[in-house]
Short mmCIF file of C-alpha atoms in Angstrom, two decimals:
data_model
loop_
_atom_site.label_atom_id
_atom_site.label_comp_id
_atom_site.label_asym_id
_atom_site.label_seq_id
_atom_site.Cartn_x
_atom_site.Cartn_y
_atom_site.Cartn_z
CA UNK A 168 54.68 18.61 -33.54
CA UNK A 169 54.38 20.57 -30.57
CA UNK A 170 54.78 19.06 -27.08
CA UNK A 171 51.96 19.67 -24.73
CA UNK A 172 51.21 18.71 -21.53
CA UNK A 173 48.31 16.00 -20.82
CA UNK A 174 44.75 17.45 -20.74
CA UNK A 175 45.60 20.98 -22.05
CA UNK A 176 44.24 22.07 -24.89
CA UNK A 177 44.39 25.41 -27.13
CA UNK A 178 41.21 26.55 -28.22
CA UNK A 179 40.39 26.69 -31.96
CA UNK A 180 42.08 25.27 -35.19
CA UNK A 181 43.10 21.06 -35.56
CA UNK A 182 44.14 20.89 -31.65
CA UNK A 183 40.34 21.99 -31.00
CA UNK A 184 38.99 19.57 -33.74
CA UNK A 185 41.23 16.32 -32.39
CA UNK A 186 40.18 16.86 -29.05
CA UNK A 187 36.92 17.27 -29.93
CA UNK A 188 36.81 13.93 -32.29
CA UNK A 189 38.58 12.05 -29.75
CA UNK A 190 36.81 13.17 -26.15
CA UNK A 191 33.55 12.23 -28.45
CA UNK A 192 35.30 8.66 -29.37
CA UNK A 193 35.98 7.97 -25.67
CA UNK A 194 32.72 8.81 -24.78
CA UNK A 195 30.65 6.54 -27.30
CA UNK A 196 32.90 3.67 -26.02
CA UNK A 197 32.56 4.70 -22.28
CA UNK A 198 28.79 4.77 -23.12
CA UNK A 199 29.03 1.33 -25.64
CA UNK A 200 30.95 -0.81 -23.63
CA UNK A 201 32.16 0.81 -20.15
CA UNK A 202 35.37 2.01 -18.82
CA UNK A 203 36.62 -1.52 -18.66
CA UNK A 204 37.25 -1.74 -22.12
CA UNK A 205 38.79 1.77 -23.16
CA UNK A 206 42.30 1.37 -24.69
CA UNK A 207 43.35 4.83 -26.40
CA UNK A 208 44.48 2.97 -29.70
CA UNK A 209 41.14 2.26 -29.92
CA UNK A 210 39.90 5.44 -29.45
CA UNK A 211 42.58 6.87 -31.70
CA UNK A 212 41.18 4.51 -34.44
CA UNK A 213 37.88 5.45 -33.76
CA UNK A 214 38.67 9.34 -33.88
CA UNK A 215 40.43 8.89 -37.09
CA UNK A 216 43.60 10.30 -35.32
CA UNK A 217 47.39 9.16 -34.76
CA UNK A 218 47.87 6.85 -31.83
CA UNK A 219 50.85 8.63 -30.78
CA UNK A 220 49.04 12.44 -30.79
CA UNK A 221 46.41 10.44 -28.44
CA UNK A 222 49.36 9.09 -26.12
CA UNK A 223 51.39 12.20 -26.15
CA UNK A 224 48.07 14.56 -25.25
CA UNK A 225 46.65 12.46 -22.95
CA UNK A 226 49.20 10.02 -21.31
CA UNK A 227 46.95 7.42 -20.28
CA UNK A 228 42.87 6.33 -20.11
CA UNK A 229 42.43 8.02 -16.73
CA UNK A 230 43.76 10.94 -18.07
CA UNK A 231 41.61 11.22 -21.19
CA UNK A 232 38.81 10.59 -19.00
CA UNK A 233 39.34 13.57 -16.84
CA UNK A 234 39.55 15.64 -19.89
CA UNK A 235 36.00 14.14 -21.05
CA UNK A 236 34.75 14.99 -17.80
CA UNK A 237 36.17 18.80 -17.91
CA UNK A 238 35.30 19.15 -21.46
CA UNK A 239 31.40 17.62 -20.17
CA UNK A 240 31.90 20.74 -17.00
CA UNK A 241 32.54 23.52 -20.04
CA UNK A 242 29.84 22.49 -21.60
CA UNK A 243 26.94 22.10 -18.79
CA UNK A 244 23.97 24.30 -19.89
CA UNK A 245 23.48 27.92 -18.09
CA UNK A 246 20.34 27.41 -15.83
CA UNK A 247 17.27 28.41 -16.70
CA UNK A 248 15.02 31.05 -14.53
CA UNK A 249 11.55 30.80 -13.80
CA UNK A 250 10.97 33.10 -11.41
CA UNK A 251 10.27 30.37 -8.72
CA UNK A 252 11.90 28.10 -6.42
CA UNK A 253 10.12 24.95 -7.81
CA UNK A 254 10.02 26.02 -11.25
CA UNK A 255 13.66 26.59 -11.28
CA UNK A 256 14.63 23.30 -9.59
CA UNK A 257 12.06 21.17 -11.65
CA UNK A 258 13.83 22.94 -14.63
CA UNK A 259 17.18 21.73 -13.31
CA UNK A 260 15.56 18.30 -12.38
CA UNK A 261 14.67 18.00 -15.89
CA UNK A 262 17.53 18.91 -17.34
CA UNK A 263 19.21 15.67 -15.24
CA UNK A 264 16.22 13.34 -16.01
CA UNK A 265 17.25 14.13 -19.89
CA UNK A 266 20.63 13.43 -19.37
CA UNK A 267 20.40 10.39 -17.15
CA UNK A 268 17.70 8.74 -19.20
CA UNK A 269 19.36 9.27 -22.48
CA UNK A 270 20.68 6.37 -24.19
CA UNK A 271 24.26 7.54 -25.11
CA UNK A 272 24.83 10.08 -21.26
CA UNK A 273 22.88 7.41 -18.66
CA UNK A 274 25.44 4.85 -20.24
CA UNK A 275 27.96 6.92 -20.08
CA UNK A 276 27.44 8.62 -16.76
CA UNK A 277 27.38 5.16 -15.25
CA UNK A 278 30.30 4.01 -16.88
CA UNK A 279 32.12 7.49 -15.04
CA UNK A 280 30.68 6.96 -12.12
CA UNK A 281 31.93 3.37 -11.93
CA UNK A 282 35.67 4.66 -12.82
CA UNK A 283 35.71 7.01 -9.87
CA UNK A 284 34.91 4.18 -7.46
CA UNK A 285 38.25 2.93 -8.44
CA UNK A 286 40.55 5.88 -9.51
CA UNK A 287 41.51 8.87 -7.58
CA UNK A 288 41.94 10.97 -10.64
CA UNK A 289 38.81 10.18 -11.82
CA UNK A 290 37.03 10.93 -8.32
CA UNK A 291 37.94 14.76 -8.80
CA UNK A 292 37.14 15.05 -11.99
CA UNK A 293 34.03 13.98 -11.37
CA UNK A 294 33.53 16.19 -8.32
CA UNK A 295 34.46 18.67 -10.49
CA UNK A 296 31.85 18.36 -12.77
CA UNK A 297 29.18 18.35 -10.20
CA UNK A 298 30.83 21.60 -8.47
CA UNK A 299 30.54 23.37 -11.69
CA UNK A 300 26.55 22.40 -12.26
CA UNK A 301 25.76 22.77 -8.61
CA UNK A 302 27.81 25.76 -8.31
CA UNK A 303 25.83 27.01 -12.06
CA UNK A 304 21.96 26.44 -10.40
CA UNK A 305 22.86 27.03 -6.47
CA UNK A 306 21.68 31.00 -7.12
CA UNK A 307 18.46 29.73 -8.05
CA UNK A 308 18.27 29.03 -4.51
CA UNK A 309 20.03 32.56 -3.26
CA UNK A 310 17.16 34.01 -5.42
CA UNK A 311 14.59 32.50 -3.17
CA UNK A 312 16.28 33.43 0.12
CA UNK A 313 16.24 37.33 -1.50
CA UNK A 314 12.45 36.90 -2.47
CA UNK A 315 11.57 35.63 0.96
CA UNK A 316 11.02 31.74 -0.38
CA UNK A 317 13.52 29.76 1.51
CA UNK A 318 15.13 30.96 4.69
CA UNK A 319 17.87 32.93 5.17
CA UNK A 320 21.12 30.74 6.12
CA UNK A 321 20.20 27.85 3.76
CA UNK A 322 22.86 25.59 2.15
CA UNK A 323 22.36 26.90 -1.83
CA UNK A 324 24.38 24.06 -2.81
CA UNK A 325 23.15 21.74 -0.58
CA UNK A 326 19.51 22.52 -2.16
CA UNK A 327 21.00 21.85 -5.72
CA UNK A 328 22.34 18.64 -4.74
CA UNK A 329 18.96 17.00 -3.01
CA UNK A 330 17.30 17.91 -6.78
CA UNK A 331 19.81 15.30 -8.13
CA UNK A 332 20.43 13.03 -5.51
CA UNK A 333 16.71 10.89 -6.48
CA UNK A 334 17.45 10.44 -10.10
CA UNK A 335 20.69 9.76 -9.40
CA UNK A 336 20.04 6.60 -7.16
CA UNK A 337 17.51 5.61 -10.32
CA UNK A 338 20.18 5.40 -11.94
CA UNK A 339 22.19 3.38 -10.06
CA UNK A 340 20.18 1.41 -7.61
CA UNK A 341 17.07 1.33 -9.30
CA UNK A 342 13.66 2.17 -8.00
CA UNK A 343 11.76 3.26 -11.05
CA UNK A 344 12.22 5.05 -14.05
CA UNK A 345 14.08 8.08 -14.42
CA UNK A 346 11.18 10.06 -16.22
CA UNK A 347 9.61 13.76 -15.92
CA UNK A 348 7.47 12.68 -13.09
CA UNK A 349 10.57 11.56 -10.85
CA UNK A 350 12.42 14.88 -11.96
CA UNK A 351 9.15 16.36 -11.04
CA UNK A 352 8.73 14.89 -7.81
CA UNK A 353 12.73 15.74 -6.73
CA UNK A 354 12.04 19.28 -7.61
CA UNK A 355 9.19 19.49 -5.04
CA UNK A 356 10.88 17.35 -2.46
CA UNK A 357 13.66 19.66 -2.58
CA UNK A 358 11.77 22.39 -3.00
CA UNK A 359 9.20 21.54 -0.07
CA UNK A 360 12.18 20.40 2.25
CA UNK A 361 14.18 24.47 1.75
CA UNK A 362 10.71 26.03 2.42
CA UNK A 363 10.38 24.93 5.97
CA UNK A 364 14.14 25.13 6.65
CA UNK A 365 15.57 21.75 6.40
CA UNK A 366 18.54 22.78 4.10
CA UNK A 367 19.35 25.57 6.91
CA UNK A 368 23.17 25.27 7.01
CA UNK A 369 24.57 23.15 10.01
CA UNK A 370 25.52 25.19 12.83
CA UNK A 371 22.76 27.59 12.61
CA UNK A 372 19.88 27.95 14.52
CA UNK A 373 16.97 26.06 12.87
CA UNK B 1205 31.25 -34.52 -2.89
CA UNK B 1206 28.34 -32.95 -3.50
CA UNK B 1207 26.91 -31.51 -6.63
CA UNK B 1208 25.27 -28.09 -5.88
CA UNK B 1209 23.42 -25.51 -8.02
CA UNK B 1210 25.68 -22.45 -7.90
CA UNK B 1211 24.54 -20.00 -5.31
CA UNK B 1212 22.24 -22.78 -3.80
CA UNK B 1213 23.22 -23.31 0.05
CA UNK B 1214 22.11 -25.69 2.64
CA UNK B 1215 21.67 -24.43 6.39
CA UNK B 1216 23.92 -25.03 9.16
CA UNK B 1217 27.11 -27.55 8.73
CA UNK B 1218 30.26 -26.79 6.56
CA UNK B 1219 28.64 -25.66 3.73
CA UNK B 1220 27.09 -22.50 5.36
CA UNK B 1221 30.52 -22.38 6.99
CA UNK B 1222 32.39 -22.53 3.71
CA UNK B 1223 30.10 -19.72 2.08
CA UNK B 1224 30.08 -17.59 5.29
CA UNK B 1225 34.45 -18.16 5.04
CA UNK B 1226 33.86 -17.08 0.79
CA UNK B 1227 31.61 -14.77 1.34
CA UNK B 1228 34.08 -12.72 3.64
CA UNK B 1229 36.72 -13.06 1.69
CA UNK B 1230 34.80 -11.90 -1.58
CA UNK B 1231 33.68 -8.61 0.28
CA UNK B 1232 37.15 -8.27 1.68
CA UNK B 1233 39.09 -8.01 -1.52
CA UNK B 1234 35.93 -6.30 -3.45
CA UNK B 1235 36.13 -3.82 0.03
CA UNK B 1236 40.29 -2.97 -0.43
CA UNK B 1237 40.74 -3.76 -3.94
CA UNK B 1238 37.75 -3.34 -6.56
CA UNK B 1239 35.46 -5.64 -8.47
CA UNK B 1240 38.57 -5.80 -10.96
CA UNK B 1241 40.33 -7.66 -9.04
CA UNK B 1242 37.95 -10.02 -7.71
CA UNK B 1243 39.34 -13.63 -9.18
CA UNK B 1244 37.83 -17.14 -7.49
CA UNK B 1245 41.19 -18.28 -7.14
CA UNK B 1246 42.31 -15.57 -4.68
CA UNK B 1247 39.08 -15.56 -2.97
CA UNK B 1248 39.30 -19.30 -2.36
CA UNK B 1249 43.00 -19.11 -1.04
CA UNK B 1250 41.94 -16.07 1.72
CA UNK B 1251 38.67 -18.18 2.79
CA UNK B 1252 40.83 -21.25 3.20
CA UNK B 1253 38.96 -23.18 0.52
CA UNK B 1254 39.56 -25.50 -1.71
CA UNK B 1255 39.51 -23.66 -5.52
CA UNK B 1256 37.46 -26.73 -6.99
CA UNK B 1257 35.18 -25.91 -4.25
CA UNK B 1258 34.13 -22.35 -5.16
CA UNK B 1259 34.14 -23.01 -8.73
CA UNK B 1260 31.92 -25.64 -8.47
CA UNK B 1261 29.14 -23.68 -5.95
CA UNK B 1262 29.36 -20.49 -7.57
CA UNK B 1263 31.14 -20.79 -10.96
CA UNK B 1264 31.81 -16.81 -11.75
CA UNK B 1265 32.37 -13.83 -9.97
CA UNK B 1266 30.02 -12.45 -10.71
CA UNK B 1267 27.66 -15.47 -9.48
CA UNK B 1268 29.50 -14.94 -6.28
CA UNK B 1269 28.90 -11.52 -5.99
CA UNK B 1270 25.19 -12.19 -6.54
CA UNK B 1271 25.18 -14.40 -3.68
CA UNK B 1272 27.25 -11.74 -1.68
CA UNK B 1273 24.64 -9.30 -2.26
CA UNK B 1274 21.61 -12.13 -1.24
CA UNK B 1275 23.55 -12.81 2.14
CA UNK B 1276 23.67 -9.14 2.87
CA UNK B 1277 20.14 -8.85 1.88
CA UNK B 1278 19.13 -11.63 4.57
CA UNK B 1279 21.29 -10.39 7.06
CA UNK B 1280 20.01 -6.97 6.64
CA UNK B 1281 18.88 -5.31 10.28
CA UNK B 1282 15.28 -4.86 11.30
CA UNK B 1283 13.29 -1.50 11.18
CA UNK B 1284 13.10 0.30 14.53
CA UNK B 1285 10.22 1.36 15.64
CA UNK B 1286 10.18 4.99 17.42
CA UNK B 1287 6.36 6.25 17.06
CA UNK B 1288 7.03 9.21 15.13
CA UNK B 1289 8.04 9.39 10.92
CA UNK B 1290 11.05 11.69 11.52
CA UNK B 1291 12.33 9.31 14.17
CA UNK B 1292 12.53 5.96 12.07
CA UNK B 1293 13.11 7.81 9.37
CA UNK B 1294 16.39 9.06 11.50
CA UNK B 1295 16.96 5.09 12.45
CA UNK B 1296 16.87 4.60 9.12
CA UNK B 1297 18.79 7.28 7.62
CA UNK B 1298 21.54 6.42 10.67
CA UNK B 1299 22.07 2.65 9.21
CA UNK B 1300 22.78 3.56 6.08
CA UNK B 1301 25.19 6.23 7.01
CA UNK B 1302 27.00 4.19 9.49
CA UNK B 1303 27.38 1.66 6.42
CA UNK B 1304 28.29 3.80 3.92
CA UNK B 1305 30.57 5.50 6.08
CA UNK B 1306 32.13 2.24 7.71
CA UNK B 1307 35.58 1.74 6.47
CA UNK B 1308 34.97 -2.01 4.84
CA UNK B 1309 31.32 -1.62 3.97
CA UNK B 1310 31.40 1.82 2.08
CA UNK B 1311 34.38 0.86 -0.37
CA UNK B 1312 32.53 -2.80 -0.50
CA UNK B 1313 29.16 -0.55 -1.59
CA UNK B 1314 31.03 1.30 -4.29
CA UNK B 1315 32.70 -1.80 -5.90
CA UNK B 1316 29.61 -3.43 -6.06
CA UNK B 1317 27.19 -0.29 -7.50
CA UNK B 1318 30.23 -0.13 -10.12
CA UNK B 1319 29.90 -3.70 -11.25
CA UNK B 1320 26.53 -3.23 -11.23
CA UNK B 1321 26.74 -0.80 -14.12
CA UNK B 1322 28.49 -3.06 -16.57
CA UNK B 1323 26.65 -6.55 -15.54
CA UNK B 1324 22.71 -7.53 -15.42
CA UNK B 1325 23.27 -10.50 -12.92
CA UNK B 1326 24.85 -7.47 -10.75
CA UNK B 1327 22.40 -5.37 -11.32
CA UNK B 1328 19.28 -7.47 -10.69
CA UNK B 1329 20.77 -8.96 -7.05
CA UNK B 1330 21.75 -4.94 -6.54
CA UNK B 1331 18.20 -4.66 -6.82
CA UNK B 1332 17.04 -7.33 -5.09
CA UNK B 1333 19.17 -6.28 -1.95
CA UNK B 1334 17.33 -2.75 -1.92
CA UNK B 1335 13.98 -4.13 -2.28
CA UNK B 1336 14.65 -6.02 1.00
CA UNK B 1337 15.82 -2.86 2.69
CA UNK B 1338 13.12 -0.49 1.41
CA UNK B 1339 10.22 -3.29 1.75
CA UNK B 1340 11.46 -3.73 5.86
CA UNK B 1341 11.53 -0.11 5.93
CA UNK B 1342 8.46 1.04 4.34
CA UNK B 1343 5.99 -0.11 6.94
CA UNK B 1344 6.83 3.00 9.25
CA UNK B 1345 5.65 5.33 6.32
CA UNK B 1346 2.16 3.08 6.46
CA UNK B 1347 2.18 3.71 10.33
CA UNK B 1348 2.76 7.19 9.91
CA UNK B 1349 -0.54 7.17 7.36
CA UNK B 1350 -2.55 5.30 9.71
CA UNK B 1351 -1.46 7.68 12.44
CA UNK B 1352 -2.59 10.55 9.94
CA UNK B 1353 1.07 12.32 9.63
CA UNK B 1354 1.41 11.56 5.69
CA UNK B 1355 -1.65 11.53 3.84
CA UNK B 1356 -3.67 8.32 2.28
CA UNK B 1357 -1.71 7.08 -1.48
CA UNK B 1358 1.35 8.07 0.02
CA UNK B 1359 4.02 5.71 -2.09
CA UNK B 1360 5.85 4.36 1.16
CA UNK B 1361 8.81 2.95 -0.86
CA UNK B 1362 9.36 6.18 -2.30
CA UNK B 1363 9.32 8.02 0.81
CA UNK B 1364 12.16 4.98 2.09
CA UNK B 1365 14.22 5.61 -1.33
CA UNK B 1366 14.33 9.48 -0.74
CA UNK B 1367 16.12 9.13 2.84
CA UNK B 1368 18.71 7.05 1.15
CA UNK B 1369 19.25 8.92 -1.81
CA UNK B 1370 21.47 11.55 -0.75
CA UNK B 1371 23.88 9.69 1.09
CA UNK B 1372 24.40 7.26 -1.85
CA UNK B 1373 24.86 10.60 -4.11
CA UNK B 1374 27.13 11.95 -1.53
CA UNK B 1375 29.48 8.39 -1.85
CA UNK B 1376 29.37 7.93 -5.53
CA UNK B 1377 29.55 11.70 -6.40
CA UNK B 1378 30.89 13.65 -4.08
CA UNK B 1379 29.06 16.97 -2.07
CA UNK B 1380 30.52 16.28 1.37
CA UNK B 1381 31.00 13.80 4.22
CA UNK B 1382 28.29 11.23 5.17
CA UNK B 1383 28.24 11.77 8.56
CA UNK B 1384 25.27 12.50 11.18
CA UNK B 1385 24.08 15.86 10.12
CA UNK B 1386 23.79 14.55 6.11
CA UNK B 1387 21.88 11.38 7.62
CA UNK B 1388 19.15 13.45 10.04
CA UNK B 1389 18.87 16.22 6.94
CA UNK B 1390 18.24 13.21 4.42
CA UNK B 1391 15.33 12.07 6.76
CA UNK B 1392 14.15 15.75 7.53
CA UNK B 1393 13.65 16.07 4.12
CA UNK B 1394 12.30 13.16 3.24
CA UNK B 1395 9.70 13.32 6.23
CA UNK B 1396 8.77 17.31 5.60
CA UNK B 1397 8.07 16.17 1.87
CA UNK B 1398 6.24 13.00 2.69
CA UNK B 1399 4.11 15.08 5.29
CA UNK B 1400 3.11 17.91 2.11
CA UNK B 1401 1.91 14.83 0.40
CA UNK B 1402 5.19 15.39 -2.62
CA UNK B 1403 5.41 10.64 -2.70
CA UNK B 1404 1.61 10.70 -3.19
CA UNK B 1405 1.23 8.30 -6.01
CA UNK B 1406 1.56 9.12 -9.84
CA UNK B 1407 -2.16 9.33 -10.81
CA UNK B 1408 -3.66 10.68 -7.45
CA UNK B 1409 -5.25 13.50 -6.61
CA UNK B 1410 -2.91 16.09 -5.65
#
């Protein structure tokens, strides 16, 4: 067998298709049950894969889970363009009210976010992952500033972030349901708040 | 001694002395260490309590962390009052980032949103702590109604959740430092969308 260093991966062929079964075993457990309870011979028996292919790839829970998360980062839809401030950032909003208030990724996003509370590791994968969105629907945002929408000098990403922020603390703290009226109602907020300049980047002049 | 309800407390005397001594010692170790390694035995040996003691008032950890979460919930600061919706929207946006940001508190916040995730009891006194925040807070978006800033059907709980919400995303998922600037721009925004009449309630006229 060849040796490999935790969390790489070469694309195509059985190392493609045990990463694949096995990210998608740790994730119906993180999702199931929460991080508290993943064990990788578990997962290995779950992924109908050797416990010692699992240990050699990935070293240790925190480590699979920061694959998961880069794996969930490759994957993140391309945005969608409306030709609109608000309709592109209600389309993002929806896009995280899907994921959030689906049974298996609001589980599962929770159980993540709990991990990086605790773990280092985990923290930057995470940030990761929401680099790669933000950094995937911030020029949305630049697209307004060209038409004349939003002002020039505004944070893109910070724009992208205030979408996600509301459904986010649903999520977490509560408040409501996350449904399309809440995505809805981010995506204006957001959208209302860049308009008259709030999202201007610090150290400018507002 | 006395038999006691777990979580029930009496006022004044060594009881309220004993939880106030538990208390602290449970948001200590949850503050450096993690929900994971909350155990009632440790907590009882930092507060300088007998172990029967804290089983017997509060039986589980997680019991105890409920009751951690309803002290912080009563001890939770007054609104201020400043005349203008940007302005206590700014007071308020300024408490939560000096907690978040505080060296005990913000660590103690993320250990407790993570147990949250995996336990109901968690969950529900979570809960129950932001309802107390966002119902003191709220009746500043009422006065700024009445004063004819934010239009009539304005959800003022909404408008209270907004200002919070992205300095809780910026703690749990990254997106920069919760400092000053974040905690103005969270009210700005929250205050400019509140104003265009985005937290009027589902079902009203636009």
């Amino acid at each position: 067998m060849e040796s490999m260093e935790p969390g790489t991966v070469r694309p195509g062929g059985r190392t493609a298709r045990v990463r694949t079964a096995v990210l998608q075993a740790a994730g119906d457990i993180l999702a199931e049950r929460g991080y508290s309870h993943l064990d990788l011979a578990d997962i290995a028996r779950r992924a109908g894969v050797g416990k010692t292919t699992v240990y050699r790839r990935w070293g240790t829970v925190t480590g699979l889970v920061a694959d998961l998360l880069a794996d969930m980062a490759e994957q993140s839809l391309p945005r969608t363009e409306t030709g609109s401030l608000l309709g592109d950032l209600k389309a993002n909003a929806r896009l995280v009210q899907r994921t959030l208030a689906d049974s298996r990724q609001g589980p599962l996003f929770k159980a993540v976010i709990a991990a990086a509370t605790g773990e280092a590791r985990t923290a930057e994968a995470l940030r990761h992952f929401y680099d790669v969105r933000v950094d995937e629907w911030a020029p949305c945002v630049q697209q307004a500033i060209d038409r004349g929408e939003v002002p020039e000098g505004t944070d893109t990403h910070e724009v992208i972030r205030a979408v996600s922020a509301p459904l986010y603390y649903r999520l977490l703290a509560g408040g409501g349901r996350i449904d399309v009226a809440a995505a809805d109602r981010a995506a204006e907020a957001a959208a209302t708040a860049a308009r008259a300049g709030v999202f201007l980047s610090e150290g400018r002049p507002r």
